[in-house]
XYZ file of C-alpha atoms in Angstrom:
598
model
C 0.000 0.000 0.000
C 1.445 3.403 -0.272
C 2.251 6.189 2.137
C -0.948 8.031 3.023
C 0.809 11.276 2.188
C 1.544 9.916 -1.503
C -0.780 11.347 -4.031
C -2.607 8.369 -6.040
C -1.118 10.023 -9.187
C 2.850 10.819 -7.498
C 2.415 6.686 -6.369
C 1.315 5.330 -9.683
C 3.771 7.456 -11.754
C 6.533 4.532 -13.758
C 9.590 7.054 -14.124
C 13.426 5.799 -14.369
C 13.316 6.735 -10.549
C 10.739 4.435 -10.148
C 12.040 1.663 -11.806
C 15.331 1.725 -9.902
C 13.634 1.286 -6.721
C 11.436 -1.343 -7.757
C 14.602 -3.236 -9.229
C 15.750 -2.927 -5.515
C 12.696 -4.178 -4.117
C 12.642 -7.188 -6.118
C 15.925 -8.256 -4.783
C 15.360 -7.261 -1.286
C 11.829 -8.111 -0.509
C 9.493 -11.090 -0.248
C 6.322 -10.835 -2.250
C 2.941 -12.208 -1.543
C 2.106 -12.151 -5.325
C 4.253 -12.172 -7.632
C 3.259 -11.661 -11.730
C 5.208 -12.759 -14.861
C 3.894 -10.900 -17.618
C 2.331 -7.219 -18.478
C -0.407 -7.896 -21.051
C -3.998 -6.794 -20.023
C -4.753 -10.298 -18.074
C -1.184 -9.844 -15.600
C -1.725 -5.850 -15.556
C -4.993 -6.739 -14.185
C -4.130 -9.462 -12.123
C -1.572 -7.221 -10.734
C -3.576 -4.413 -9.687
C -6.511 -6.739 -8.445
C -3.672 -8.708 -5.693
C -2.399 -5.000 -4.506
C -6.315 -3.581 -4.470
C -6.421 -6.683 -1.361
C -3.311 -5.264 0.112
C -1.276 -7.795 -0.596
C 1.965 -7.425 -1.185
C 2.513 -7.631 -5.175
C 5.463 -7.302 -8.120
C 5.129 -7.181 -11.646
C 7.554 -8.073 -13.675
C 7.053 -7.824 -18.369
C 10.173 -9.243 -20.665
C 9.381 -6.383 -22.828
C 6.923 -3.527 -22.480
C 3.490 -3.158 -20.974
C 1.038 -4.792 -23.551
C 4.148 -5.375 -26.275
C 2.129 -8.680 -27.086
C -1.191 -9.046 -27.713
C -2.676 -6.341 -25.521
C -1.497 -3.977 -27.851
C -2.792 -5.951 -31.168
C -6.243 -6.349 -31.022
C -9.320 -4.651 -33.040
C -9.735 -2.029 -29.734
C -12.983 -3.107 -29.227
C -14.853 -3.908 -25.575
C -17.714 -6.341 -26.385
C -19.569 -9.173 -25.623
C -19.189 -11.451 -28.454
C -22.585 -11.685 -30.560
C -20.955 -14.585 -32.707
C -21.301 -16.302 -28.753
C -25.157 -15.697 -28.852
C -25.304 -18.222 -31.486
C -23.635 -20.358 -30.152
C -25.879 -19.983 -26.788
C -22.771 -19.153 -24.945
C -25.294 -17.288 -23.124
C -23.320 -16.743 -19.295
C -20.288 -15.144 -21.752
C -22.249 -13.292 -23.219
C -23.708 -11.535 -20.256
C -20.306 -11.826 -18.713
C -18.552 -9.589 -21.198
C -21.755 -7.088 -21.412
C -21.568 -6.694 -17.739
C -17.618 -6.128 -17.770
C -18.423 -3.659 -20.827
C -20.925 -1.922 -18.878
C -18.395 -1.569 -15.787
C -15.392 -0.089 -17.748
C -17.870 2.586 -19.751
C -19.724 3.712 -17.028
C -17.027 3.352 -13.961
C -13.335 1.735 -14.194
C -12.433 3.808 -17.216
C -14.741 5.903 -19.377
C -11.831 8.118 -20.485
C -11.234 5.033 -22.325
C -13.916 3.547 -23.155
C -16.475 4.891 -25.105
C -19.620 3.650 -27.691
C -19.299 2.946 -30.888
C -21.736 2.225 -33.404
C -21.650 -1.215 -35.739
C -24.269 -1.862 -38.279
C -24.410 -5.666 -39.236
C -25.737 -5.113 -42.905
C -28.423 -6.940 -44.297
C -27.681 -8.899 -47.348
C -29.959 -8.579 -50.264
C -32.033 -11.274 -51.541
C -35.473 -12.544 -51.909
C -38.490 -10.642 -49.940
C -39.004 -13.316 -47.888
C -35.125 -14.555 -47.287
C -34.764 -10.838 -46.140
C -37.575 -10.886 -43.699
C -36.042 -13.950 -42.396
C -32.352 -12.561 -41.637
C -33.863 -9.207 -40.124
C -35.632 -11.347 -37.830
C -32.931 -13.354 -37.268
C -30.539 -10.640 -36.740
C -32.366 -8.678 -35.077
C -33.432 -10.887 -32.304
C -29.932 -11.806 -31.377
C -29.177 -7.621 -31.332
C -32.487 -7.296 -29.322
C -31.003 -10.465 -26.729
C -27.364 -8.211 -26.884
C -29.250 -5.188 -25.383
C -31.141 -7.355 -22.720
C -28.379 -9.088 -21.826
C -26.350 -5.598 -21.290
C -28.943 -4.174 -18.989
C -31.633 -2.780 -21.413
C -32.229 0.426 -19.008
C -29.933 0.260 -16.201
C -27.246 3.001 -15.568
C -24.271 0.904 -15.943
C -25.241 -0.705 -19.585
C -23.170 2.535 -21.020
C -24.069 2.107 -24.580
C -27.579 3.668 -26.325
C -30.078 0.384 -27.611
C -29.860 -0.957 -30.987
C -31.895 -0.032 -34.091
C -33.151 -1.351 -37.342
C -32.306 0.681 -40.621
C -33.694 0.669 -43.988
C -31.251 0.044 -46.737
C -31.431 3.988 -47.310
C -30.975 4.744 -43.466
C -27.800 2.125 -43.806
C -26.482 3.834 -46.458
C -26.898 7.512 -45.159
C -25.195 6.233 -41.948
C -22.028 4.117 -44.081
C -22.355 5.644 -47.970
C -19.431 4.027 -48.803
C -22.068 0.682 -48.667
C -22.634 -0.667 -51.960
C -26.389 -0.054 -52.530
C -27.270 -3.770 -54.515
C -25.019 -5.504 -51.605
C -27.465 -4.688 -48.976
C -31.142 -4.715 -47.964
C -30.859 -2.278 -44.555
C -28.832 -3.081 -41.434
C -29.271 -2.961 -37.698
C -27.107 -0.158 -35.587
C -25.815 -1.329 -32.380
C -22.824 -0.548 -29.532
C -19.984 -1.415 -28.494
C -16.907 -0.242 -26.697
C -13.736 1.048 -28.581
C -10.814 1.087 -26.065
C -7.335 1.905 -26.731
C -5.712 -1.502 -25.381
C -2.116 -0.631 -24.684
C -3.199 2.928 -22.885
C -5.764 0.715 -20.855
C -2.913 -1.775 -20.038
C -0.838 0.975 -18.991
C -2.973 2.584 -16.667
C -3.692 -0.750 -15.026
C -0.240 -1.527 -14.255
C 0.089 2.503 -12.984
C -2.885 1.825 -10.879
C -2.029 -1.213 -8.821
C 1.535 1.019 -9.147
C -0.257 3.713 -7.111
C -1.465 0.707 -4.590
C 1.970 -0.173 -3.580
C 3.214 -2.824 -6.863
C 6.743 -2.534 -7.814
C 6.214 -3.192 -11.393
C 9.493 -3.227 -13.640
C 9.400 -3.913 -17.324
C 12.640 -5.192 -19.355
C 12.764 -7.646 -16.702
C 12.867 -11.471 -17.865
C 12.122 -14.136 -16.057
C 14.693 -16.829 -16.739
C 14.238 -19.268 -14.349
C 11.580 -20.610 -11.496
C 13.616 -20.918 -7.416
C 12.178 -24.312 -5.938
C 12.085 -25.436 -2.778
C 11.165 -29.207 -2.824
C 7.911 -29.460 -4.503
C 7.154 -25.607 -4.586
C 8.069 -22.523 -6.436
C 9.103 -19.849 -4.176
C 10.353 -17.560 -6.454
C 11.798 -16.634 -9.921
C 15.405 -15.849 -11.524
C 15.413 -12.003 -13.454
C 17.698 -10.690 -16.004
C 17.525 -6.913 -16.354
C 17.621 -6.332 -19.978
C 18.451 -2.917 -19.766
C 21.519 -3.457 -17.928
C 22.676 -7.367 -20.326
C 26.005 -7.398 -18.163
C 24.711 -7.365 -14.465
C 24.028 -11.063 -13.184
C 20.659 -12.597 -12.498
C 18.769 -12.458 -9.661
C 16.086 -13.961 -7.302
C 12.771 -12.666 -7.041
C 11.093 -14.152 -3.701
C 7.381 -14.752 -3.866
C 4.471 -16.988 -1.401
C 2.864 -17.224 -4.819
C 4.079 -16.795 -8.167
C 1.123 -16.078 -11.158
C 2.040 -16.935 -15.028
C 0.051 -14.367 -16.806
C 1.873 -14.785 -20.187
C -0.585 -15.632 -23.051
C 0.904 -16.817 -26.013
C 3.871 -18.478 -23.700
C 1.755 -20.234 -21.826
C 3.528 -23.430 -23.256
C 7.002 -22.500 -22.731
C 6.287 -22.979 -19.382
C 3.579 -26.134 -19.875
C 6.885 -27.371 -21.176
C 8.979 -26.538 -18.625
C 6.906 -28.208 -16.136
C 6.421 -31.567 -18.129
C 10.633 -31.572 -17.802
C 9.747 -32.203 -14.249
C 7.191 -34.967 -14.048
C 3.980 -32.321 -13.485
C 1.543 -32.140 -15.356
C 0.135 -28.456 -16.608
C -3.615 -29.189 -17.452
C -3.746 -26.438 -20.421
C -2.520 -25.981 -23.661
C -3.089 -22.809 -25.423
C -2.301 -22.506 -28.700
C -1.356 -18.980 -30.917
C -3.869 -18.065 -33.569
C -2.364 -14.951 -35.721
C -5.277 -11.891 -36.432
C -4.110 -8.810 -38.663
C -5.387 -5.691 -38.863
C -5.254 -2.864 -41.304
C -5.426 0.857 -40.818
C -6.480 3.207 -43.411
C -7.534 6.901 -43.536
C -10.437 8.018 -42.514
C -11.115 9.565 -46.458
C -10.675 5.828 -48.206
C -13.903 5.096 -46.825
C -17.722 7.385 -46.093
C -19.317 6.449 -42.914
C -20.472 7.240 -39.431
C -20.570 3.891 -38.262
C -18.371 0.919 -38.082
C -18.970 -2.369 -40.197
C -19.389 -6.259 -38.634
C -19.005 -8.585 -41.637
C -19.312 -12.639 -41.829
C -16.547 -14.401 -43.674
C -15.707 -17.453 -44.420
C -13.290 -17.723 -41.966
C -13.633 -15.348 -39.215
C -15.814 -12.148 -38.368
C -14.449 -9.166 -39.891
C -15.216 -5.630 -38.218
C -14.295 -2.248 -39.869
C -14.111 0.552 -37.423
C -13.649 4.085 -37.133
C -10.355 4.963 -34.738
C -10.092 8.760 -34.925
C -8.630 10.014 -38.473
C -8.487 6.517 -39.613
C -10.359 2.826 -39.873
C -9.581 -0.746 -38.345
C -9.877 -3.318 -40.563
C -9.436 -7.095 -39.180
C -9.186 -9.626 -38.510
C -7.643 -12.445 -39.558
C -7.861 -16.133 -37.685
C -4.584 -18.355 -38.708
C -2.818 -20.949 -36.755
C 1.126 -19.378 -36.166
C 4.205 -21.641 -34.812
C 7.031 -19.187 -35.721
C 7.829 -15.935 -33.885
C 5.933 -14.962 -31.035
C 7.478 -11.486 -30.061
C 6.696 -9.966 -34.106
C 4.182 -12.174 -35.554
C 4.498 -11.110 -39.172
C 1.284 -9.966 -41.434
C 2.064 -11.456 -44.946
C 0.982 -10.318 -48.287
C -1.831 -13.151 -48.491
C -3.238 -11.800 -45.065
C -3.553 -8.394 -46.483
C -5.161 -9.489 -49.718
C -7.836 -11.526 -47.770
C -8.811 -8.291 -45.861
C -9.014 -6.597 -48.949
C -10.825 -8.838 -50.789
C -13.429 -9.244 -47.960
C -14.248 -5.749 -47.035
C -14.238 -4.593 -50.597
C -17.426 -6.967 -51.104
C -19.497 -4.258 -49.669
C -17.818 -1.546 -50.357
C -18.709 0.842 -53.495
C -15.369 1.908 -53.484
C -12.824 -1.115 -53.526
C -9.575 -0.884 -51.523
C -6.082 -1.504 -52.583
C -2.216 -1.988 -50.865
C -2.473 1.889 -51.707
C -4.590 2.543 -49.195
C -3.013 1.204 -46.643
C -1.440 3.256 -43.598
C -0.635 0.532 -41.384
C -0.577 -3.119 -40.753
C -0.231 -5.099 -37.519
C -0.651 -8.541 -36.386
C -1.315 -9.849 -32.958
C -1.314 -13.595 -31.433
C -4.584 -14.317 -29.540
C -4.137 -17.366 -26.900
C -6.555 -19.955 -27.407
C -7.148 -22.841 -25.096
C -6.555 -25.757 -26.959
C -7.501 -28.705 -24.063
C -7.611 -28.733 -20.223
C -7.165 -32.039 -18.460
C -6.443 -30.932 -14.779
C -9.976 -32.025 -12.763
C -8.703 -29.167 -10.129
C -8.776 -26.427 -12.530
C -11.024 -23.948 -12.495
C -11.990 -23.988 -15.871
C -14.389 -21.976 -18.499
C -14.517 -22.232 -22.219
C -12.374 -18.957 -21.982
C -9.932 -19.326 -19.875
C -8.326 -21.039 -17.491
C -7.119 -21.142 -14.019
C -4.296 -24.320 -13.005
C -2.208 -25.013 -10.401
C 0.513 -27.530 -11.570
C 2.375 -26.854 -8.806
C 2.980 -25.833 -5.257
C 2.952 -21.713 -5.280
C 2.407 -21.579 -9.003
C -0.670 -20.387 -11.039
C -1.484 -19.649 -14.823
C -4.042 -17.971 -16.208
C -4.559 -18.305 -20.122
C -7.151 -18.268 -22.613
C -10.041 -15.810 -21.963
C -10.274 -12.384 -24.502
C -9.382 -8.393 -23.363
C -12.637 -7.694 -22.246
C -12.714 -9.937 -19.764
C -9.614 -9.188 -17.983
C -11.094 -8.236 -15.121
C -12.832 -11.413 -14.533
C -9.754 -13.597 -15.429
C -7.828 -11.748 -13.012
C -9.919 -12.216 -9.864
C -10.485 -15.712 -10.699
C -6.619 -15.981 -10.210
C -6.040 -13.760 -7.342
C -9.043 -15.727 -5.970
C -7.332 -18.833 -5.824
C -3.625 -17.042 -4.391
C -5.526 -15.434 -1.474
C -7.061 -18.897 -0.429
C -3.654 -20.305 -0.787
C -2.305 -17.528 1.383
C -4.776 -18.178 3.921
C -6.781 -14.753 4.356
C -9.797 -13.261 3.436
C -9.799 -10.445 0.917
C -12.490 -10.542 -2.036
C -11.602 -8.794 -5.567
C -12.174 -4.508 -5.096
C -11.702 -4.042 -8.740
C -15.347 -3.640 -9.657
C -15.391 -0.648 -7.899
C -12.119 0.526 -8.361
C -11.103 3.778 -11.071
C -8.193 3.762 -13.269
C -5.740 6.494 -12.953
C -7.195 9.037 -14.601
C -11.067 8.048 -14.318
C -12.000 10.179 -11.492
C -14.069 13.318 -12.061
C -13.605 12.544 -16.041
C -17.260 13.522 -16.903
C -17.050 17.074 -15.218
C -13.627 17.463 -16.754
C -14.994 16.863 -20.168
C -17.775 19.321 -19.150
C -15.555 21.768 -18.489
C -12.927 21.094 -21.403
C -13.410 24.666 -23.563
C -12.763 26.151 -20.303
C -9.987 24.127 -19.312
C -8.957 24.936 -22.903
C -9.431 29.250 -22.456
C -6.832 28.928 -19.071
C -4.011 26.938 -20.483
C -4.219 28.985 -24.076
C -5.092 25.712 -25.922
C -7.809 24.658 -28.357
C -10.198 23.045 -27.466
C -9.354 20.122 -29.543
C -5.945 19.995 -27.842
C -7.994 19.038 -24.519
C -10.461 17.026 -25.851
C -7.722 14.592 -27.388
C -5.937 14.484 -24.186
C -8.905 13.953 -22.478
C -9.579 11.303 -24.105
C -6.234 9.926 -23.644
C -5.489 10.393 -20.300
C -8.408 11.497 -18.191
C -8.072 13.499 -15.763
C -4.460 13.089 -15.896
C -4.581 15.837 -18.762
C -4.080 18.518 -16.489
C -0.277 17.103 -15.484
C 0.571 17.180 -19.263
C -0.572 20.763 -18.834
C 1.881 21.516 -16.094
C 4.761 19.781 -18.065
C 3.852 22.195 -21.470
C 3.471 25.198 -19.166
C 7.084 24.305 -17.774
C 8.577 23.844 -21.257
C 6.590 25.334 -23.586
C 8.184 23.592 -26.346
C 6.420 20.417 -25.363
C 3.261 21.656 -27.092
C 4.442 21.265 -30.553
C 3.017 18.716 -32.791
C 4.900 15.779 -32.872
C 6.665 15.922 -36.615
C 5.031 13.432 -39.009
C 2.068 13.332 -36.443
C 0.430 16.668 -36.193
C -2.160 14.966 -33.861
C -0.040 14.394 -31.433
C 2.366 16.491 -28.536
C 5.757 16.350 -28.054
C 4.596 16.193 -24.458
C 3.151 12.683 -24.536
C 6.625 11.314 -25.937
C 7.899 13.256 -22.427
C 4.980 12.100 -20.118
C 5.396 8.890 -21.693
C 9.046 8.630 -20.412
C 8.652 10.283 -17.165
C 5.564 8.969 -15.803
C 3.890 5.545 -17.943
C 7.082 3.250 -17.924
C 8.353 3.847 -21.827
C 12.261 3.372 -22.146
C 12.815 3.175 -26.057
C 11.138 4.894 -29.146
C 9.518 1.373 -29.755
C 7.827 1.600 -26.265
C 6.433 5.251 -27.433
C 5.943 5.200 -31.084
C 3.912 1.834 -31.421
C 1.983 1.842 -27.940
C 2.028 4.811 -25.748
C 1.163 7.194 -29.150
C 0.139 4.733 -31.960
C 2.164 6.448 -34.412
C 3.889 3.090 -36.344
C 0.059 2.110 -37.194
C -1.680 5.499 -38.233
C 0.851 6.744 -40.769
C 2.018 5.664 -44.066
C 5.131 6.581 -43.030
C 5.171 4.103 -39.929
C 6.747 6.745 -37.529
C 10.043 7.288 -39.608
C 9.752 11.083 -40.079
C 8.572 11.012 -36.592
C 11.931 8.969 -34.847
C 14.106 11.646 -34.588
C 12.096 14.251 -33.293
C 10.569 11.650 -30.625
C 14.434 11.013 -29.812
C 14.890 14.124 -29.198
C 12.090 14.564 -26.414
C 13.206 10.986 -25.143
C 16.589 11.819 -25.155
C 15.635 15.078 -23.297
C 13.776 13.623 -20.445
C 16.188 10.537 -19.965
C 19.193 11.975 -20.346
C 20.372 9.787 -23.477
C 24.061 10.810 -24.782
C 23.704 10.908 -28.815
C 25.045 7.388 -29.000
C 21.903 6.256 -27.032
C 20.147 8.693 -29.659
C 21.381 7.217 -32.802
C 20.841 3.686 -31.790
C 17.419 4.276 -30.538
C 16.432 5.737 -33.679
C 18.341 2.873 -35.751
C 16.665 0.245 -34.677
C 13.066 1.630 -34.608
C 13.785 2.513 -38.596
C 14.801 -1.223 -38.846
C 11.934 -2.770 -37.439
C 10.110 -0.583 -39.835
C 11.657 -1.507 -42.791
C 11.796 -5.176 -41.430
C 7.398 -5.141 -41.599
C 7.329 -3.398 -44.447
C 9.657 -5.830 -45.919
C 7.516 -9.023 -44.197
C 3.908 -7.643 -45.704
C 5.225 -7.888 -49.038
C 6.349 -11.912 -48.439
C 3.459 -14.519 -49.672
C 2.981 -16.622 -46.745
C 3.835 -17.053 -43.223
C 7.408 -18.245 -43.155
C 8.624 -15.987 -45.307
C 7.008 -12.769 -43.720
C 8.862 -14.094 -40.587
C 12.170 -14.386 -41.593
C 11.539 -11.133 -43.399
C 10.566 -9.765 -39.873
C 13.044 -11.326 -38.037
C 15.632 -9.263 -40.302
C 15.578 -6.242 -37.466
C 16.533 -7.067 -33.649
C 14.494 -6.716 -30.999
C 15.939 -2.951 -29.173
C 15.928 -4.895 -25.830
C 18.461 -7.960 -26.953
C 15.288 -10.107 -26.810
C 15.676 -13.221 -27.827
C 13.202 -15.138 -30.869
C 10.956 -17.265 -28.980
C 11.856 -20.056 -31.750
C 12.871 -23.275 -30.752
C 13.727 -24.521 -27.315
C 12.702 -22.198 -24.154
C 15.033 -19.854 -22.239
C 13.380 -20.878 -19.030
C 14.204 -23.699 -16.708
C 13.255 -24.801 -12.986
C 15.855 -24.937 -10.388
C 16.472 -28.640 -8.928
């Protein structure tokens, strides 16, 4: 817990300081719960253990959200493909966890957007029959959400005719559709939701330290006590021990790794997750006319198209992937299915031209559970292999919350006390007083001699956090020039990313903090050096650290670029695989890195 004369925000704030002393207290202290991995499922598991007050540590190989928290089609939602399935309790699930992060945990974050699922043309009758059909599972999406209450935190749906469908989305080929139905979800930007997480169980008393990989489990007998870090930001300094009562395996796609790891053993891990690969385009907002995002059926997978800002998200993608796990690679065959599927309905096809960005993501799918004292869901997972460690896999973003209790659920019982999950009730940084702040925005705007439109994208970034970006541009009024290449954004973010949400390289900033490698054609290259510059300001980088900061962000780039032009899978990854990882981290090819000690 922290020191009552701590501010929330001065307690929650991940600067180089910071990180130092958490590096200390890994080595020094013994933790009640300990985390391996800073996606949205250990970010939240994290903050839900220190919301108990229990003593917690978080430790992420790479960045917050670097895997798939940060790849995903930004979308909080409950899943209608599930209603037809009659997943019915996941549904509702989701809806309610929807509802909660809208309304409560983190509407600066969160907020509606509206899908039309379009109508196909067809026969009178056939088209009477999908309305109906459609429309009844929309109509069970609203009831399910709450159709009234005040925590639903989307409006209800509603039926179009193929003229209301096309005033809403014009760029809607008029013969491809007889009407559609408008409903809500939630579009979230995942890595700034991760990060806040992991800042808020921060401000409740976490040491969380990124660049930290776990090598190694410490055993005693038949129980892990502990783990063995390597500080990737400082490669020479030897490994250490990180002390824990109970040690929880958040880590998604690597679930397996350590599956494997225990197998070496004798013990048995009850879960296998496999990595399913889902890309995602980004292209402006002019390539395409609408007000409203797009939820297609292919033949494959469900395909959404969705308004993010200045631009649209198109995905996704469902593929099996065994290579890389750190840079999945989009190839040129997943980009031409994307195209070839949204431009079905579109009156304007799409081409590579289009295109501003491409990313690909790795979603962790359970693939069989055989442990009879697992708590187990068609989602995820909870298992106990052994003495003092958990995992958690499986399960999707918007469920995080729900995944992570489960698992601190089970660590509290083993530690013997009595603390049920807070996080229901429980802001994100940032949260608090966010509706009268965006009341008062033009105001807010007038005193700091901003637009309005300044405000009103930081508020939407950073809740009420805004006003501490303020502070920093009134210090140093150079931080409120645009960001070069990215007009949208401030040179202050690349600062207050630094300084206060845990970013140490331009990779950290450019593709997650600001989402500046996605939204422009240019991928963030006529953006590096100007973002190095503000880095290198507010972390004291020589120009050595400069120039090789900025070298290998403008080799990564040319390494995707290079990978989305490759025809298939193993190709793209080589191609990929052409630019190192900034933090020395190693392919996750092959044999595992960790090992138990006997």
């Amino acid at each position: 817990m922290r020191e009552p004369t701590v501010s929330r925000y001065a307690a929650g704030r991940l600067s180089p300081i910071r990180r130092l002393a958490d590096l200390r207290r890994l080595r020094d202290e013994q933790f009640d719960v300990l985390v391996i991995g800073g996606g949205v499922t250990g970010a939240g598991a994290a903050l839900d253990a220190a919301s108990r007050g229990l003593k917690v540590a978080l430790v992420e190989a790479r960045d917050l959200a670097a895997g798939t928290s940060s790849r995903s089609s930004k979308l909080i939602h409950g899943g209608l493909r599930y209603l037809e399935q009659l997943e019915l309790h996941l549904v509702h699930e989701a809806l309610t966890e929807r509802g909660l992060l809208s309304t409560r945990l983190a509407p600066h974050l969160v907020r509606p957007v509206p899908i039309l699922v379009p109508l196909p043309a067809g026969h009178p009758v056939a088209r009477v029959g999908r309305r109906a059909y459609y429309g009844l599972g929309v109509a069970a999406y609203d009831v399910f959400a709450g159709v009234f209450g005040p925590g639903r935190g989307m409006p209800l749906h509603r039926h179009l005719s193929r003229d209301g469908a096309r005033h809403l989305f014009p760029s809607l080929r008029a013969e491809a559709v007889s009407g559609a139905i408008r409903y809500y979800d939630g579009q979230v930007d995942d890595a700034r939701l991760v990060v806040n997480l992991a800042r808020t169980a921060a401000s409740l008393g976490a040491a969380v330290v990124t660049s930290a990989r776990v090598v190694g489990f410490v055993r005693e007998a038949r129980e892990v006590v502990g783990v063995r870090v390597r500080d990737l930001e400082s490669p020479d300094s030897p490994e250490f021990e990180v002390r824990a009562r109970t040690v929880v395996a958040a880590t998604g796609v690597w679930s397996d790794d350590m599956s494997q790891m225990l197998r070496d053993v004798g013990v048995r891990p009850g879960l296998r997750v496999r990595a399913s690969k889902g890309v995602h385009l980004v292209v402006p907002r002019s390539a395409i006319t609408g007000e409203a995002g797009l939820i297609l059926r292919t033949p494959t997978s469900v395909l959404f198209v969705i308004p993010w800002g200045g631009h649209w998200i198109i995905g996704t993608t469902d593929t099996d992937w065994k290579l890389d796990r750190s840079h999945p690679a989009a190839s040129a065959r997943d980009i031409r299915y994307l195209l070839d599927q949204v431009n079905e309905v579109l009156d304007r096809p799409l081409t590579v031209d289009d295109i501003e960005g491409v990313y690909a993501g790795l979603r962790p799918l359970l693939s069989g559970e055989a442990d009879s004292t697992s708590k187990l869901s068609r989602e995820h997972a909870v298992v106990e292999p052994m003495l003092g460690l958990l995992l958690v896999a499986g399960g999707k973003y918007t469920t995080y919350r729900v995944m992570a209790a489960d698992v601190i659920d089970r660590a509290v019982r083993r530690l013997g006390v009595e603390h049920p999950s807070r996080t229901a009730d429980l802001p994100l940084l940032g949260a608090d007083g966010y509706a009268a702040a965006w009341r008062d925005r033009q105001d807010t705007a007038r005193r700091h001699g901003v637009t309005t439109g300044v405000i009103e994208h930081l508020l939407e970034r950073y809740g009420t956090l805004t006003v501490h970006l303020l502070a920093m541009i009134k210090a140093d009024p150079q931080l409120a020039a645009p960001l070069a290449g990215a007009p949208e954004y401030l040179a202050a973010e690349v600062a207050y990313a630094a300084l206060a949400e845990g970013a140490l390289h331009l990779d950290d900033v450019l593709t997650r903090r600001l989402r500046i490698s996605i939204e422009t054609a240019h991928r963030g290259s006529e953006s590096v050096a100007h973002a190095a510059a503000v880095m290198g300001e507010a972390l004291s980088w020589d120009e050595a650290v400069r120039e090789r900061e900025i070298e290998h962000y403008v080799a990564r780039v040319t390494a995707e670029r290079q990978s989305q032009t490759m025809d298939d899978d193993v190709a793209a990854d080589a191609a990929r695989l052409g630019a190192a990882d900034v933090r020395g981290y190693a392919a996750d090819r092959g044999t595992d890195l960790l090992q138990i000690d006997l």
